[in-house]
Coordinates of C-alpha atoms in Angstrom, one line a residue:
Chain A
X1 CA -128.7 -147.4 -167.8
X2 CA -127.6 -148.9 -171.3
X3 CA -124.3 -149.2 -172.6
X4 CA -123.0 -149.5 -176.4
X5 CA -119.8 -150.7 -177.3
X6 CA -117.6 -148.4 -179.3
X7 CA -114.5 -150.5 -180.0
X8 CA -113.9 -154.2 -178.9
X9 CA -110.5 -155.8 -178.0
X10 CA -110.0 -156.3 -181.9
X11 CA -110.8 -152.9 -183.2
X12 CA -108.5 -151.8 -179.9
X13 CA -105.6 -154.1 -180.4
X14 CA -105.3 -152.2 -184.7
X15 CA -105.8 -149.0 -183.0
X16 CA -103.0 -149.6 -180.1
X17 CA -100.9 -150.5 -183.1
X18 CA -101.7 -147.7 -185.7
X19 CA -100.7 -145.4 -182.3
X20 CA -97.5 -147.5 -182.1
X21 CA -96.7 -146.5 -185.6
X22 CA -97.5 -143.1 -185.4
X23 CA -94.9 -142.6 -182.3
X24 CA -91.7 -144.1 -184.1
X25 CA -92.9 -141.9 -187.5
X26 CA -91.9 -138.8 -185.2
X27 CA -90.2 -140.3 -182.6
X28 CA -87.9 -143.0 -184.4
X29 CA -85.5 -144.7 -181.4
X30 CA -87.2 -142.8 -178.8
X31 CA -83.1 -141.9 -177.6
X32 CA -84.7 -138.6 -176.5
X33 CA -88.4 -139.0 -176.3
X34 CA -90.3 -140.9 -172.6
X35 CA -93.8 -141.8 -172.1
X36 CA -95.7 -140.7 -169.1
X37 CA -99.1 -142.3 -168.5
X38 CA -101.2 -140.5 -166.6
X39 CA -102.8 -142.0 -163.5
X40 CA -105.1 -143.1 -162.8
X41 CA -106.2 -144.9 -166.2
X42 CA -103.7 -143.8 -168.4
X43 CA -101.3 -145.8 -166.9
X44 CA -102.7 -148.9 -168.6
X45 CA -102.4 -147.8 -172.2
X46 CA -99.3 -146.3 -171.8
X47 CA -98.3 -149.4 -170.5
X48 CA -99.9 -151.5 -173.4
X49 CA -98.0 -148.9 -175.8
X50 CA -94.8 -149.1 -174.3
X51 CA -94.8 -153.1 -174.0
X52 CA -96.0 -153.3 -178.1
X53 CA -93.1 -150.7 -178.7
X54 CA -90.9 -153.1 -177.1
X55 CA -91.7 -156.4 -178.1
X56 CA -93.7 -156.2 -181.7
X57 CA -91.5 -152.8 -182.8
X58 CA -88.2 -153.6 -180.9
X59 CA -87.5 -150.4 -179.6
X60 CA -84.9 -150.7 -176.8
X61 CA -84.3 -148.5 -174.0
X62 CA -88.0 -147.1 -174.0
X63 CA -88.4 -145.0 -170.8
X64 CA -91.8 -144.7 -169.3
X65 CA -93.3 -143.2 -166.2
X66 CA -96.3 -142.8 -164.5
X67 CA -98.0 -139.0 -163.4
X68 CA -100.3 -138.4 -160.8
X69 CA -101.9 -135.1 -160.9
X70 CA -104.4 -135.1 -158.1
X71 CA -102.6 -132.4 -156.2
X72 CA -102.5 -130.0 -159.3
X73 CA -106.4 -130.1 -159.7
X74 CA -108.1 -127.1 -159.9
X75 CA -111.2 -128.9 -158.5
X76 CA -109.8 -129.2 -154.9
X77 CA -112.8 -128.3 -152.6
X78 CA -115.3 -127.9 -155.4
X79 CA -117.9 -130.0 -154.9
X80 CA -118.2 -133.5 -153.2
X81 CA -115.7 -136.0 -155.0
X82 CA -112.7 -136.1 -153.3
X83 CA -109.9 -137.8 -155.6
X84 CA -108.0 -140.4 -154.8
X85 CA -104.3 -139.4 -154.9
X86 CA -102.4 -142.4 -156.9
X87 CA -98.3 -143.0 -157.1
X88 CA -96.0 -141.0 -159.4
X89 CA -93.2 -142.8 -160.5
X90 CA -90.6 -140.7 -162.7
X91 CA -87.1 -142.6 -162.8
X92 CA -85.6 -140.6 -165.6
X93 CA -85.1 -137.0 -166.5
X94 CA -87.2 -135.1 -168.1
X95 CA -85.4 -131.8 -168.8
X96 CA -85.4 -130.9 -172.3
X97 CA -86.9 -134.6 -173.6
X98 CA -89.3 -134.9 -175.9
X99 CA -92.3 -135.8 -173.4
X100 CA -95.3 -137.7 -174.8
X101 CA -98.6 -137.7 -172.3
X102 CA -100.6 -140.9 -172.7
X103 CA -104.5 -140.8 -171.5
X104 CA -107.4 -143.0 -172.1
X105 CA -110.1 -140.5 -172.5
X106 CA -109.3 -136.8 -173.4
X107 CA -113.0 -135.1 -172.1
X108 CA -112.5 -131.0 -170.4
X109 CA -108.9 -130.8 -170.8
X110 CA -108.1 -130.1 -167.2
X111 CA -106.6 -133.0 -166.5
X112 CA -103.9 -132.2 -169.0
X113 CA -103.9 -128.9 -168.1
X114 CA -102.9 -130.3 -164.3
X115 CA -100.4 -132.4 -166.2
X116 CA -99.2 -129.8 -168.0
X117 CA -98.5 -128.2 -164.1
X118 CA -97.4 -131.3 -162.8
X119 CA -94.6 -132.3 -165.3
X120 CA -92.9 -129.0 -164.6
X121 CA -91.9 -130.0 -160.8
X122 CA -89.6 -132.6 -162.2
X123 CA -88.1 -130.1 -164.9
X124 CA -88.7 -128.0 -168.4
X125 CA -89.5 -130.8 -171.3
X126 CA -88.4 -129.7 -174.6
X127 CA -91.8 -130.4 -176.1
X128 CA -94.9 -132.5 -174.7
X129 CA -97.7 -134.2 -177.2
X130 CA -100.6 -135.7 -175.8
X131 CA -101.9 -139.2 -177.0
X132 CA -105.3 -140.6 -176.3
X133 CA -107.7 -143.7 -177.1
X134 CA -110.7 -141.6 -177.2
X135 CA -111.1 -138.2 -177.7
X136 CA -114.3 -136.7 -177.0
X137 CA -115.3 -134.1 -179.5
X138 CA -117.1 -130.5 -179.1
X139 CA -116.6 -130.7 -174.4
X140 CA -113.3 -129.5 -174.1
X141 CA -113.5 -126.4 -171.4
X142 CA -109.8 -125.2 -172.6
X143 CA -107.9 -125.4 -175.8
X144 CA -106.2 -128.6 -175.7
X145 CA -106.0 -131.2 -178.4
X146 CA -104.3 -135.0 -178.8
X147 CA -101.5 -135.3 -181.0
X148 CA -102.7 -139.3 -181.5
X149 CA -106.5 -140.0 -181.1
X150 CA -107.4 -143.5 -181.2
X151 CA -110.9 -142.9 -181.8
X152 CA -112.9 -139.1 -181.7
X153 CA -116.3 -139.9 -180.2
X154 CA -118.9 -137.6 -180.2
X155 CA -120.7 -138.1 -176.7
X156 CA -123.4 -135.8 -175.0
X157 CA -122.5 -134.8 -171.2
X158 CA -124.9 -136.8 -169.8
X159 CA -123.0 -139.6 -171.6
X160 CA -119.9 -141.9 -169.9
X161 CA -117.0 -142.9 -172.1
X162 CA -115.0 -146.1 -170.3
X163 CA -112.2 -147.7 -171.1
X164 CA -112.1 -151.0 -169.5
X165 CA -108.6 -152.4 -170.0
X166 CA -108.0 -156.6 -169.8
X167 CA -105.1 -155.8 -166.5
X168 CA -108.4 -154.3 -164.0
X169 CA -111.6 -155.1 -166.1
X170 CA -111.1 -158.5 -167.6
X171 CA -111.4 -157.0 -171.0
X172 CA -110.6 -155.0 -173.3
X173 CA -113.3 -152.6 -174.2
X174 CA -114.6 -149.0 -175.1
X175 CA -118.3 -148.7 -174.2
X176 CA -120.6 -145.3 -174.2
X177 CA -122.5 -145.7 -171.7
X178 CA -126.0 -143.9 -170.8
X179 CA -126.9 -143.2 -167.6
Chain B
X1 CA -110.9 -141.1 -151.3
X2 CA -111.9 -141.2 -148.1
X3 CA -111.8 -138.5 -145.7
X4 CA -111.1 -137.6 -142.5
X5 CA -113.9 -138.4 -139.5
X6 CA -112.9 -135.0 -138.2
X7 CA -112.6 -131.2 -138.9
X8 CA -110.1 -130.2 -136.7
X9 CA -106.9 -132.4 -135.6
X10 CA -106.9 -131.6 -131.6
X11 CA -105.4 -135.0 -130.5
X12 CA -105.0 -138.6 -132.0
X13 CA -107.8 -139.3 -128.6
X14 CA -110.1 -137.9 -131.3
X15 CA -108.9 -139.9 -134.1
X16 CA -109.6 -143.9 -135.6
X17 CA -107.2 -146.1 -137.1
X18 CA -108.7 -145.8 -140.6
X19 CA -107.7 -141.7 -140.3
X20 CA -104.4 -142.7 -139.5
X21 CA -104.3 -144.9 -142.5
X22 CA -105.5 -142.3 -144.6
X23 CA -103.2 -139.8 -143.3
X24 CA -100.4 -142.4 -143.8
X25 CA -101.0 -143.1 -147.6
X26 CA -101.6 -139.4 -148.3
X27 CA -98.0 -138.8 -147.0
X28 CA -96.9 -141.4 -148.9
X29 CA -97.7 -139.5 -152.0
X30 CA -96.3 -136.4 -150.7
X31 CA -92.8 -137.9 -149.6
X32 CA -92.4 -138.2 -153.4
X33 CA -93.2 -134.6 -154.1
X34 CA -90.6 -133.2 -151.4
X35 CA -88.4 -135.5 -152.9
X36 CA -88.4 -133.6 -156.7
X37 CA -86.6 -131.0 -158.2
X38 CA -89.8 -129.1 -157.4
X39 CA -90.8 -129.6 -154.6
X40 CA -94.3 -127.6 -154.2
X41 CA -98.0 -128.3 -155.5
X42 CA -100.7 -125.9 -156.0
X43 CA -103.3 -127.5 -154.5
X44 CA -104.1 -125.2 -151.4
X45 CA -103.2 -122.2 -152.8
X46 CA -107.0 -120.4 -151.7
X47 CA -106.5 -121.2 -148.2
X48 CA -104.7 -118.8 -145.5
X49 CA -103.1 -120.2 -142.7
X50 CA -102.1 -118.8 -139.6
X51 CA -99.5 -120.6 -137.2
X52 CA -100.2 -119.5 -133.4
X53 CA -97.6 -119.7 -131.1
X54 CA -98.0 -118.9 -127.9
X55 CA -95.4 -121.3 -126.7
X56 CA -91.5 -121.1 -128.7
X57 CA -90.8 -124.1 -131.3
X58 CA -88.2 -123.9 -134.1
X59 CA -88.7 -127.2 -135.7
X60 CA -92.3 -127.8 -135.3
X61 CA -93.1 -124.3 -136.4
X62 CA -90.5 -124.7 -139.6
X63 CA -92.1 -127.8 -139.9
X64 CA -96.1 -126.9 -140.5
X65 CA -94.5 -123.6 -142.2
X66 CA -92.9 -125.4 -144.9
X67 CA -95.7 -127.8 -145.1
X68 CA -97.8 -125.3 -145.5
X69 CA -96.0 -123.5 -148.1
X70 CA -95.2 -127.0 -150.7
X71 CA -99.0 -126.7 -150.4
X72 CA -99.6 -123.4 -151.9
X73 CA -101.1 -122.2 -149.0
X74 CA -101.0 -118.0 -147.5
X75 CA -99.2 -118.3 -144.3
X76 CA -99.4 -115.9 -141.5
X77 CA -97.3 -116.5 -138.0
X78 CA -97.7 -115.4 -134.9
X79 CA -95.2 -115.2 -131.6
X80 CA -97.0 -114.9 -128.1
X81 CA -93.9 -113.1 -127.0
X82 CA -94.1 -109.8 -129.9
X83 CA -98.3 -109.6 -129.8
X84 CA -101.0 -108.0 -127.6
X85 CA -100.8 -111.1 -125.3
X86 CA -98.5 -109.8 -123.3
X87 CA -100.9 -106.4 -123.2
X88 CA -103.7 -109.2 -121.6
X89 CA -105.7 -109.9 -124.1
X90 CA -107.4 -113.0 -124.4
X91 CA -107.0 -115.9 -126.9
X92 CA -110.2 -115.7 -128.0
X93 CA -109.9 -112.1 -129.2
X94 CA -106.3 -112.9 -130.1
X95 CA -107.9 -115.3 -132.4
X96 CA -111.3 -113.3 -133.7
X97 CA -108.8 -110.9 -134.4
X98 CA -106.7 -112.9 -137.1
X99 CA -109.8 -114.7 -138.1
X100 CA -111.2 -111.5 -139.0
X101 CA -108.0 -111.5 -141.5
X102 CA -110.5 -114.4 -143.4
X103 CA -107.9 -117.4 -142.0
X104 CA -109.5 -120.7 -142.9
X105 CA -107.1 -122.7 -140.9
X106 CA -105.4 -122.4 -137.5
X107 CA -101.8 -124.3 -136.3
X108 CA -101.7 -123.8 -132.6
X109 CA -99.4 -124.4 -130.2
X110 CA -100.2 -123.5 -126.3
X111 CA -98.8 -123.9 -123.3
X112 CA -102.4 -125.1 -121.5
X113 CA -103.8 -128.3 -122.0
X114 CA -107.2 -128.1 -124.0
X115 CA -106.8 -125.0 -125.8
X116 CA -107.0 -126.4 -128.9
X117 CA -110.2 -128.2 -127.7
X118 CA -111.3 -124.8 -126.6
X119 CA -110.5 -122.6 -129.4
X120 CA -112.3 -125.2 -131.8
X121 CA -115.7 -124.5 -130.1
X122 CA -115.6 -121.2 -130.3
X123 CA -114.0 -120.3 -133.8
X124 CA -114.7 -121.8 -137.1
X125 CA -111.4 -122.5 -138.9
X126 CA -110.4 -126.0 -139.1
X127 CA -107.9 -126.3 -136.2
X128 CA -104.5 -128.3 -135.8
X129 CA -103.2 -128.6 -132.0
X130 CA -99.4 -128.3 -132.5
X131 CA -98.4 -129.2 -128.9
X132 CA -101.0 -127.9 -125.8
X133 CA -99.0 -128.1 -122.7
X134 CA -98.0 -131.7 -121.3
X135 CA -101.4 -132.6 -123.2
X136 CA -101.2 -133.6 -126.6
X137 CA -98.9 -133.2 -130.0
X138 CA -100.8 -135.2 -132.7
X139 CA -98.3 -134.6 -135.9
X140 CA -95.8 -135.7 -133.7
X141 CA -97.0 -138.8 -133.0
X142 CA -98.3 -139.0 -136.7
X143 CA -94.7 -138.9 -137.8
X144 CA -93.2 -140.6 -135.2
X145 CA -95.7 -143.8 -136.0
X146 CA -95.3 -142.8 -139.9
X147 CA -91.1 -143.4 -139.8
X148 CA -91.8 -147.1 -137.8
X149 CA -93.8 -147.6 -140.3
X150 CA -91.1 -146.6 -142.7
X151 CA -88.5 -148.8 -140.9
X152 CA -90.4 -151.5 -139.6
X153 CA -92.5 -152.6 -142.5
X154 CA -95.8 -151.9 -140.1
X155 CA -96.6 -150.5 -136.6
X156 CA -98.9 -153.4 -135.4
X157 CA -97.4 -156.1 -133.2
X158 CA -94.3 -154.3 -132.8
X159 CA -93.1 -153.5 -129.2
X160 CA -92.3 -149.6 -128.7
X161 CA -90.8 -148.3 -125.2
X162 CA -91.0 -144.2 -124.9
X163 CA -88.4 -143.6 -122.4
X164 CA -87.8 -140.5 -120.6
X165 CA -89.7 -137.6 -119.0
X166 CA -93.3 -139.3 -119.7
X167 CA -94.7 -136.5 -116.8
X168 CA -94.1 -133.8 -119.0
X169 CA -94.4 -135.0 -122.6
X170 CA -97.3 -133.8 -124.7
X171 CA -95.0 -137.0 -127.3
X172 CA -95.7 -139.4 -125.0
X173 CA -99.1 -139.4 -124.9
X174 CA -100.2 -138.5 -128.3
X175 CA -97.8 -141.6 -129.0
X176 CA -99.1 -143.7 -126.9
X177 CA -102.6 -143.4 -128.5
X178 CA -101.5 -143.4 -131.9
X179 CA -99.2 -146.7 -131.3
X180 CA -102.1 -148.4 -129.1
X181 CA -104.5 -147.2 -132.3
X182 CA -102.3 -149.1 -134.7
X183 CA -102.2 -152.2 -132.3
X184 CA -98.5 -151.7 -131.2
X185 CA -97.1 -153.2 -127.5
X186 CA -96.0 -149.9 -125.4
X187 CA -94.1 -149.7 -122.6
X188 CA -92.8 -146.7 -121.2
X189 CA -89.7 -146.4 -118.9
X190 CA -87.9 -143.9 -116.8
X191 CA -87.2 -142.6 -113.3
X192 CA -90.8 -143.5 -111.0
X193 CA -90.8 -139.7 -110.5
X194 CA -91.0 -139.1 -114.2
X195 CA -94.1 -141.7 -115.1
X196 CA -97.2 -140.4 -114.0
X197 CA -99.2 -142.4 -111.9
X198 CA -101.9 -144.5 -113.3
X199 CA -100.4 -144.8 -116.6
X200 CA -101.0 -148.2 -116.6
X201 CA -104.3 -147.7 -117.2
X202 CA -103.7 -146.3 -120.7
X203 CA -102.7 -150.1 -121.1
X204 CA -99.3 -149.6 -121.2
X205 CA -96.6 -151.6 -119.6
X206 CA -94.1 -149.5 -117.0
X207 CA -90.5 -150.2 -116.5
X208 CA -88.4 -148.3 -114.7
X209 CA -85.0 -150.2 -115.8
X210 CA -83.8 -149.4 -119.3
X211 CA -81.8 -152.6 -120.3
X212 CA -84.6 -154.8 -119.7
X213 CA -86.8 -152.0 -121.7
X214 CA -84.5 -152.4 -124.8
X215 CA -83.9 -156.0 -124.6
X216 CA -88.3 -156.4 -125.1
X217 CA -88.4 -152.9 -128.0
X218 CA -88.5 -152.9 -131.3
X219 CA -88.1 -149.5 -131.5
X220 CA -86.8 -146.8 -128.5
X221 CA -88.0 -143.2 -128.6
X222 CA -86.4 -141.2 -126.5
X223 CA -87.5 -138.2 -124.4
X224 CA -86.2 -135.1 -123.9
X225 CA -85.8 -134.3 -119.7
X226 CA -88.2 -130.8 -120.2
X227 CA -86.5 -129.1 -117.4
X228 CA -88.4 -125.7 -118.6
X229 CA -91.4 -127.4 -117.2
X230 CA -90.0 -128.7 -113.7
X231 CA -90.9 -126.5 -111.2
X232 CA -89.1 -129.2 -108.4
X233 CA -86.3 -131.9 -109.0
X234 CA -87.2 -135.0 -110.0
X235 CA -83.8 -136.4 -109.7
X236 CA -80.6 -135.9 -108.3
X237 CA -78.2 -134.9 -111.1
X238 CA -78.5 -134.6 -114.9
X239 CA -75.4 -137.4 -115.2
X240 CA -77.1 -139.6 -112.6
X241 CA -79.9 -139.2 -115.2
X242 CA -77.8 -140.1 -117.7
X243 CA -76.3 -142.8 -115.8
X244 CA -79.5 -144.8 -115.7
X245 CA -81.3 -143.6 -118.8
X246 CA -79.1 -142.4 -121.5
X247 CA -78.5 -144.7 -124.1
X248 CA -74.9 -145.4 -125.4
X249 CA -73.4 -147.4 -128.3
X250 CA -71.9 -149.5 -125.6
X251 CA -75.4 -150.1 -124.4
X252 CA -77.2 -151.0 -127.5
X253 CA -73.9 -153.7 -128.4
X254 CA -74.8 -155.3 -125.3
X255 CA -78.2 -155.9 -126.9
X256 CA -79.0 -159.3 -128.9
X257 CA -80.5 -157.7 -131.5
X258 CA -80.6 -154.3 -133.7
X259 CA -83.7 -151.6 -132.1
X260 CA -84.7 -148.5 -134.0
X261 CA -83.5 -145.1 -131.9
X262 CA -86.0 -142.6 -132.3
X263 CA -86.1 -139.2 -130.6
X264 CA -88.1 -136.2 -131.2
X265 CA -86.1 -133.1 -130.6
X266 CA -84.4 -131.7 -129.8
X267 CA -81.5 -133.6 -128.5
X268 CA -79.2 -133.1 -125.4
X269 CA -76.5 -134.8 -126.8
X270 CA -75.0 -136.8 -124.2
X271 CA -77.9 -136.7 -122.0
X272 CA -81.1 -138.6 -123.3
X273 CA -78.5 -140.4 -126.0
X274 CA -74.7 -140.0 -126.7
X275 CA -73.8 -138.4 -130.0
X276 CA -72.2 -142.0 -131.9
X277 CA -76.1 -143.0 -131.1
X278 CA -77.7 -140.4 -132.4
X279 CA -75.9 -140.5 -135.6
X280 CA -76.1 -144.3 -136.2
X281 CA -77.7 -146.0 -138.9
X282 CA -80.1 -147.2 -136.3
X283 CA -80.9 -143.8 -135.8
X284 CA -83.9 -142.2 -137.8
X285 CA -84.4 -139.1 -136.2
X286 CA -83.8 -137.2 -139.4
X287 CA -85.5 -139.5 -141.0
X288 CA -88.4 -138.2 -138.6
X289 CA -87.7 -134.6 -139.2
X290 CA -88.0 -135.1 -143.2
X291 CA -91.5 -137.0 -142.6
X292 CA -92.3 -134.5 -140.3
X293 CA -93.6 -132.4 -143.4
X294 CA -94.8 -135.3 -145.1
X295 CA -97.3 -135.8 -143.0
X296 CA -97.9 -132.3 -142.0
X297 CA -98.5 -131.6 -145.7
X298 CA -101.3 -134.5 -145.2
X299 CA -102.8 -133.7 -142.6
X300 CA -103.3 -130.3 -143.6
X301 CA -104.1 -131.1 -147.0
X302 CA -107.1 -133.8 -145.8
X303 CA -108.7 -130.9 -143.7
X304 CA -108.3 -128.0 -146.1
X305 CA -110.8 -131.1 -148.3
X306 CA -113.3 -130.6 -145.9
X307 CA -113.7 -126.7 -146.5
X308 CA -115.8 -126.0 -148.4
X309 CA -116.4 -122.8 -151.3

């Protein structure tokens, strides 16, 4: 197995903030716009976006939830991996906001395509953009797309993209790594 | 994730703590989806279900039904008392019969002890016993165990007394094996014509008077008196019964400290517990009810994981 790094804490800590940016230029307070991270790694950027937003942009009142989508999978029963279901927690309503999906690796699509599913049971958003650090290029089984990439990456299947984040790894890191 | 050491939920007898756990934590992430605006997830919605009963059961049945329906799943029911049953035929052509229908999962409820057990050798759809006899009714005791949980913080060390109609009660025994599994103290308590003999040996303690019961619980779960399955009396009178066994408000002020009233369903008001009991704070039985589907929705949802396409 060797691993290459594609962006280290430096190169992620510009990108987080270019990202930042990019949200208030169509977002501005956020009076009418939440961020959902989705679980079970999104959570972390969204969280690291939300805390910049906060502190470095002073944006108050930023609402931000977290979106398990195990149970909207449209892998259930195919194949061995069974996924581990993680906690959903949606304080706010979500009924004709402006709902921005944050993920740390956009690969198929079908995870946002369960999120998509998902976000429905707790009401009809007025719009939903999708946000992610890396977006693999040319291995998307459905028509989905970012709104925000942090970084495209173009990455054979054989090929892992992970996102270590400094809160579980220790670090903060992109590495491609070849199994 | 984990998955279940079994294929069929017949009894907790068949089950390890670290299933329980799992089934636990998997509720635990569907008590949040009953609890949104929408309250269904499409995750079993290639599986057919069929809910057996050859025994009646309103909440039970509504119960696994509406579990099985915030699942996505097809659900067929059945009634022993409107089918070919009463025509003589058997339960394992009753069954082949709605297997042939391509069910992948059966919910049955019986009035013999071991059909489940039965039926799961001879069929091959994953199968959940829903109450056989005086036997065993795992989701029961699931929930039950689940909502100490809920209250109590944790289910090991604390001291649980089942009081009631233990000779009868399919709850008491499935609970007594789930609380034993999770390392809880039971006791069970009622009239000595109502505990079955030996019952010690399950390594529970027997008490036959109920205010030194509650001044040891925790937690009280009280039984119904199944008179529908008392072919003698085992007492003299329903308010001698109630005399000796029912639990009042007057009762439980007496006590030096606050115990968690559980019962299972459905309530004789008056009898097994008056009504300013049953609707106490220190009541959870709809709290019970409401996890009911929780963890029916996880148990179902961990063994529709283990068939395969």
């Amino acid at each position: 197995m060797s691993q290459k790094v594609l962006l280290n804490a430096t190169a992620i800590n510009i990108i987080l903030h270019r990202l930042a940016c990019q949200l208030i230029e169509n977002h501005k307070d956020f009076s009418n716009t939440v961020l959902i991270g989705l679980q079970p790694r999104g959570k972390y950027l969204a969280n690291r976006l939300a805390e910049m937003l906060k502190t470095e942009y002073n944006i108050k009142n930023l609402q931000l939830g977290h979106l398990d989508i195990t149970f909207y999978r449209d892998d259930f029963r195919r194949g061995d991996k069974i996924h581990e279901a993680n906690t959903t927690e949606i304080n706010f309503i979500v009924e004709d906001k402006k709902v921005v999906f944050i993920d740390d690796v956009l690969y198929t699509g079908r995870s946002i395509r369960a999120a998509l599913t998902a976000i429905q049971s707790f009401g009809r958003p007025n719009e939903i953009e999708l946000l992610t650090l890396i977006d693999r290029r040319f291995s998307r089984h459905l028509p989905i797309q970012p709104n925000y990439r942090g970084r495209q990456v173009d990455a054979i299947n054989e090929e892992k993209v992970k996102v270590n984040w400094k809160e579980n790894e220790g670090e903060d890191a992109v590495y491609l790594i070849n199994s | 994730m984990s998955e279940l050491s079994v294929n069929h939920l017949l009894g907790i007898k068949y089950l390890q703590e670290k299933d329980i756990q799992l089934i636990f934590e998997t509720a635990d992430h569907f008590k949040e989806v009953i609890n949104r605006p929408i309250k269904k997830v499409p995750s079993l919605r290639d599986i057919t279900i069929a809910n057996l009963f050859f025994e009646n059961s309103t909440r039970t049945k509504l119960s696994f039904e509406l579990a099985e329906k915030r699942l996505s799943a097809d659900v067929i029911n059945f009634s022993a008392g409107q089918s070919s049953v009463k025509k003589g035929e058997t339960l394992i052509d009753t069954v082949n019969n709605i297997l042939s229908m391509k069910v992948d999962m059966v919910v049955m409820r019986h009035p013999n002890p071991g059909a489940s057990v039965f039926l799961s050798k001879h069929v091959s759809a994953n199968i959940i016993n829903a109450g056989d006899g005086a036997h065993e009714h795992p989701t029961q005791a699931l929930l039950d165990s689940y909502s100490i949980r809920e209250r109590l913080g944790d289910v090991a060390g604390k001291n649980v007394v089942i009081v009631g109609d233990i000779l009868h009660s399919r709850v008491a025994l499935s609970n007594i094996y789930a609380l034993k599994l999770q390392g809880a103290n039971v006791m069970v308590c009622g009239p000595k014509t109502l505990l079955p003999k030996h019952i010690d040996k399950l390594g529970v303690k027997v008490e036959t008077n109920l205010l030194k019961a509650l001044q040891w619980c925790d937690v009280a779960n009280m039984l119904r008196v199944q008179n529908e399955r008392m072919e003698i009396s085992y007492f003299p009178s329903t308010r001698e019964y109630t005399q000796q066994f029912g639990v009042n408000k007057a009762l439980l002020d007496s006590l030096d400290k606050e115990i968690t009233i559980m019962h299972p369903g459905p309530i004789n008001r008056g009898v097994e517990i008056t009504s300013d009991v049953a609707d106490s704070k220190q009541a959870i039985i709809l709290d019970q009810v409401q996890n009911g589907v929780a963890v029916r929705m996880a148990v179902i949802y961990l063994l529709a994981s283990k068939i395969k396409q």
